Short mmCIF file of C-alpha atoms and ligand atoms in Angstrom, two decimals:
data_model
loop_
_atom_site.label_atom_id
_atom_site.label_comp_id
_atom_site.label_asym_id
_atom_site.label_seq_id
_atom_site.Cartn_x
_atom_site.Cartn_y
_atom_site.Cartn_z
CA UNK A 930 75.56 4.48 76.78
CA UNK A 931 77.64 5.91 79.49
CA UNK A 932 80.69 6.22 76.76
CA UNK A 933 78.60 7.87 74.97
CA UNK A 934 77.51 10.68 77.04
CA UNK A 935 80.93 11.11 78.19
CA UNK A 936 81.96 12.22 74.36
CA UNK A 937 79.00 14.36 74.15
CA UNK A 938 79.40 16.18 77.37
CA UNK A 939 83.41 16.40 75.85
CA UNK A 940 82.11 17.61 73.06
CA UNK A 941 80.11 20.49 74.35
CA UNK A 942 82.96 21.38 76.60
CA UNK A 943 85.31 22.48 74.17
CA UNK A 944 82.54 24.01 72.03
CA UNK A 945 81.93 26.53 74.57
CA UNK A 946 85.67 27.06 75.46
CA UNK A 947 85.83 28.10 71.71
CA UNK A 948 82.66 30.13 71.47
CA UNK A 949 83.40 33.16 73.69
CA UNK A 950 86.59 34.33 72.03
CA UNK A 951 84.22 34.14 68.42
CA UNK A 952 81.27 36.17 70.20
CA UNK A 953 82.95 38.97 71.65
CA UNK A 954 84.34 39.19 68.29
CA UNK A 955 81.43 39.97 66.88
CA UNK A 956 79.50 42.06 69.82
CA UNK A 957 79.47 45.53 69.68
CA UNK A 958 79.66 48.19 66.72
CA UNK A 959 83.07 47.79 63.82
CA UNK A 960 85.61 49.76 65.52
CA UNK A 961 86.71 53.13 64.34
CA UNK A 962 89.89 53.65 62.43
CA UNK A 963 92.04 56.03 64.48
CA UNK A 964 95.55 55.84 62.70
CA UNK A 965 98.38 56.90 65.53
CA UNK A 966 98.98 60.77 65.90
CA UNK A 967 102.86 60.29 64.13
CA UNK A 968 101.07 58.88 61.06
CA UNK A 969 99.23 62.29 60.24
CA UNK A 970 101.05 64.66 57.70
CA UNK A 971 101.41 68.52 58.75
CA UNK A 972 101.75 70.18 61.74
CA UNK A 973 103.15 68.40 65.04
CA UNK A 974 100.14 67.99 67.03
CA UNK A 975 101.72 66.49 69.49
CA UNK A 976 103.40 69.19 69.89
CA UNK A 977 102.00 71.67 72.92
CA UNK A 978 103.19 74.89 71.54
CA UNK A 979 101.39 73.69 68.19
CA UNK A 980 98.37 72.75 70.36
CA UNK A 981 97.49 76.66 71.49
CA UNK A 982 98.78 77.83 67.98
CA UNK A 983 95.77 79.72 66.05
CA UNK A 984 94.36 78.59 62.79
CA UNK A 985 93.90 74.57 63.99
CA UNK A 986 92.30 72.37 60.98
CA UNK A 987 89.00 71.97 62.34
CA UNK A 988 88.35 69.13 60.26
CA UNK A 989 90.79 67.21 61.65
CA UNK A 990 90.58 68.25 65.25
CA UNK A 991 86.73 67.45 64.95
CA UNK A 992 87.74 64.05 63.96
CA UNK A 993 90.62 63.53 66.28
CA UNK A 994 88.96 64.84 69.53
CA UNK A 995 85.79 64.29 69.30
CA UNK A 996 85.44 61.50 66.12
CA UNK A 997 85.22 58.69 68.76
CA UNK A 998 81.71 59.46 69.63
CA UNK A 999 80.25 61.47 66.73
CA UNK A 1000 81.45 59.84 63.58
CA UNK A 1001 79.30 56.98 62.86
CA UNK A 1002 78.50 54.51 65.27
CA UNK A 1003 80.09 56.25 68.15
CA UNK A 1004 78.07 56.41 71.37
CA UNK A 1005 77.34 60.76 70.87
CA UNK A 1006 75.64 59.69 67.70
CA UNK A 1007 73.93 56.67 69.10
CA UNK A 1008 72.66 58.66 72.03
CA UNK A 1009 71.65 61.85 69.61
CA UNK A 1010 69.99 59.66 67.22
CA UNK A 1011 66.37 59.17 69.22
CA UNK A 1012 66.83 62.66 70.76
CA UNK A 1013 67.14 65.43 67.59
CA UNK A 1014 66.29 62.15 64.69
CA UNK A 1015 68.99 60.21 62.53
CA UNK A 1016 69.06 63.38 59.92
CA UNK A 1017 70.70 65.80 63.06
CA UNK A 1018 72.30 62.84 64.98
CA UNK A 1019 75.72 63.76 62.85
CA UNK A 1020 76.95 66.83 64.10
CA UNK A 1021 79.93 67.56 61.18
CA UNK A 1022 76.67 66.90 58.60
CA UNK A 1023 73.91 68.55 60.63
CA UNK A 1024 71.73 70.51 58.05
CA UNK A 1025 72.26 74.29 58.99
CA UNK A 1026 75.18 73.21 61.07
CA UNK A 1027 75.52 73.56 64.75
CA UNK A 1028 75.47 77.32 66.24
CA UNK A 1029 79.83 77.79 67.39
CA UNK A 1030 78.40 79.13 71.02
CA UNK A 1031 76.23 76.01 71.60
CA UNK A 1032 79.49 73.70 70.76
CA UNK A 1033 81.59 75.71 72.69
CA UNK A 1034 79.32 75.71 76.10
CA UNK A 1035 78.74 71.90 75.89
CA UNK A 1036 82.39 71.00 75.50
CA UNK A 1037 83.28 72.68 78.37
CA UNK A 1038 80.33 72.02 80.43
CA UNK A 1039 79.30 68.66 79.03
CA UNK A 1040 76.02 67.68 78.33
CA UNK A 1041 73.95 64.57 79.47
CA UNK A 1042 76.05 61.56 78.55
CA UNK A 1043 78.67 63.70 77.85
CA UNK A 1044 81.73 64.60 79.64
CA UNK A 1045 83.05 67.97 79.59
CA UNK A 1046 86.22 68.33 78.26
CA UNK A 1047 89.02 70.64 79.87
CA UNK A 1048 91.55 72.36 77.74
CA UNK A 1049 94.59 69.87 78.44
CA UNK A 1050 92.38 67.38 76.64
CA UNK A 1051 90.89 70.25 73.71
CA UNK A 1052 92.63 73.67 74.05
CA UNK A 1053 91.27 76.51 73.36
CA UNK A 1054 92.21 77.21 69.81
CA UNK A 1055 91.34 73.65 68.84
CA UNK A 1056 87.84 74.31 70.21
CA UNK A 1057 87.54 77.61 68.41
CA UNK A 1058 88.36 75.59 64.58
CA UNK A 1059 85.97 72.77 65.82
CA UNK A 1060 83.00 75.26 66.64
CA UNK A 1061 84.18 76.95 63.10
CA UNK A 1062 83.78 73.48 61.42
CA UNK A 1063 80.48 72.44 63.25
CA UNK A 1064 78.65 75.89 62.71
CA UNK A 1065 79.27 75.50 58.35
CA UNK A 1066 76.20 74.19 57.11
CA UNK A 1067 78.16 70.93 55.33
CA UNK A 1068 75.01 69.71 53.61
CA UNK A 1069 75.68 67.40 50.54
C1 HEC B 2424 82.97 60.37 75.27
C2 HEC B 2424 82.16 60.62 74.11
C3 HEC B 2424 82.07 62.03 73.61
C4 HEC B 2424 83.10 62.86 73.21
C5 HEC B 2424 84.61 62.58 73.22
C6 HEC B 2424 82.47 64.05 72.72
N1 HEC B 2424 81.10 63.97 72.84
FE1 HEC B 2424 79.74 65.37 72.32
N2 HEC B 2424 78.23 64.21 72.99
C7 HEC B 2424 78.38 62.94 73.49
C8 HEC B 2424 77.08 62.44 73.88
C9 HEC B 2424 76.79 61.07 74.47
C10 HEC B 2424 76.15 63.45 73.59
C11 HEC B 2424 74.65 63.43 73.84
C12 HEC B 2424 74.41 63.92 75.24
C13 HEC B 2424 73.00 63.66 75.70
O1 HEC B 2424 72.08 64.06 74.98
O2 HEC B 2424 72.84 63.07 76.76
C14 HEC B 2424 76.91 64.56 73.03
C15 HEC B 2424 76.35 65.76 72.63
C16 HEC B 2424 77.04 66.78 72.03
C17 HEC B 2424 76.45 68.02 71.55
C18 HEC B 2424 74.98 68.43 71.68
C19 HEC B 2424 74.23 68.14 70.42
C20 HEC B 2424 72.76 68.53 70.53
O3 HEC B 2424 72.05 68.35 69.53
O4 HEC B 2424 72.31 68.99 71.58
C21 HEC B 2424 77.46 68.75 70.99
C22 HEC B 2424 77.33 70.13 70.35
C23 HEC B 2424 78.67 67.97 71.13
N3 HEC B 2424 78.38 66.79 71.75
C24 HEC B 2424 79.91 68.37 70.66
C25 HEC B 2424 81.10 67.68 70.89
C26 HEC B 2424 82.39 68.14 70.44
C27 HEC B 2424 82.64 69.40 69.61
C28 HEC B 2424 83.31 67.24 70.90
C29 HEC B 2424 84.82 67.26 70.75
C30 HEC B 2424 85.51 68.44 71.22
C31 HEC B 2424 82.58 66.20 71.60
N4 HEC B 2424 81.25 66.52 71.57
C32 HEC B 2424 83.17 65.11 72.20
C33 HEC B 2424 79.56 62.25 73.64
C34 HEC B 2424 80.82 62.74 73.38
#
């Protein structure tokens, strides 16, 4: 009997030392693909000088500064979901886009949840192509 509940309490052990590593696994949304800056083709973005250059790709400066919280399943779409409803949460696909002024004011001042962001971290010309890119109506 005693044997017995010796395995079992064994047994349960190493079940849980096993089980944490597979639940954290599986917590949380799928992580975002965010290939390394030296794998993207055309200009040398990290590249200052480049950085404050005119005529950024929006596109790609959307999804490279601010992709980690408003492509799908980042926390700005999470959060924007139950505020302005799942249709507007996406702000690269918001119907009638997002006014370039509005965009402009909350990256720099932040907004709620989130932080403003200084122009080391989105410089001025890269804001200007985001707010561009945001303001098209991309419907479709
Ligand atoms: C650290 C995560 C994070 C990053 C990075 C981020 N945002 Fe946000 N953003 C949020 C969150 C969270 C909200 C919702 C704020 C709230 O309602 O409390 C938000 C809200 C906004 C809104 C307001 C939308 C509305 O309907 O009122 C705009 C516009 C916006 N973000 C643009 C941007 C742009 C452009 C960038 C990149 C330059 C960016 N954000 C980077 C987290 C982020």
């Amino acid at each position: 009997m005693r044997a017995t509940l010796i395995v079992a309490a064994l047994a349960l052990a190493s079940c849980g030392d096993s089980e944490p590593a597979a639940n954290q696994q599986a917590a949380g949304p799928p992580p975002v693909e965010m290939p390394p800056l030296e794998a993207e083709q055309g200009a040398d973005i990290t590249d200052s000088a480049s950085r404050l250059a005119a005529n950024q790709d929006g596109t790609r400066m959307f999804n490279r500064r601010c992709g980690v919280c408003h492509l799908a399943g980042g926390m700005g779409t999470n959060v924007l979901t139950p505020r302005v409803g799942p249709e507007n949460a996406l702000l690269a696909s918001r119907p009638g886009g997002v006014p370039a002024d509005y965009v402009q004011q909350v990256v720099r001042n932040g907004l709620g949840a989130m932080p403003g962001l200084s122009r080391v971290e989105v410089t001025d010309a890269e804001l200007d192509a985001i707010a561009a890119y945001l303001a098209e109506d991309e419907v479709g």
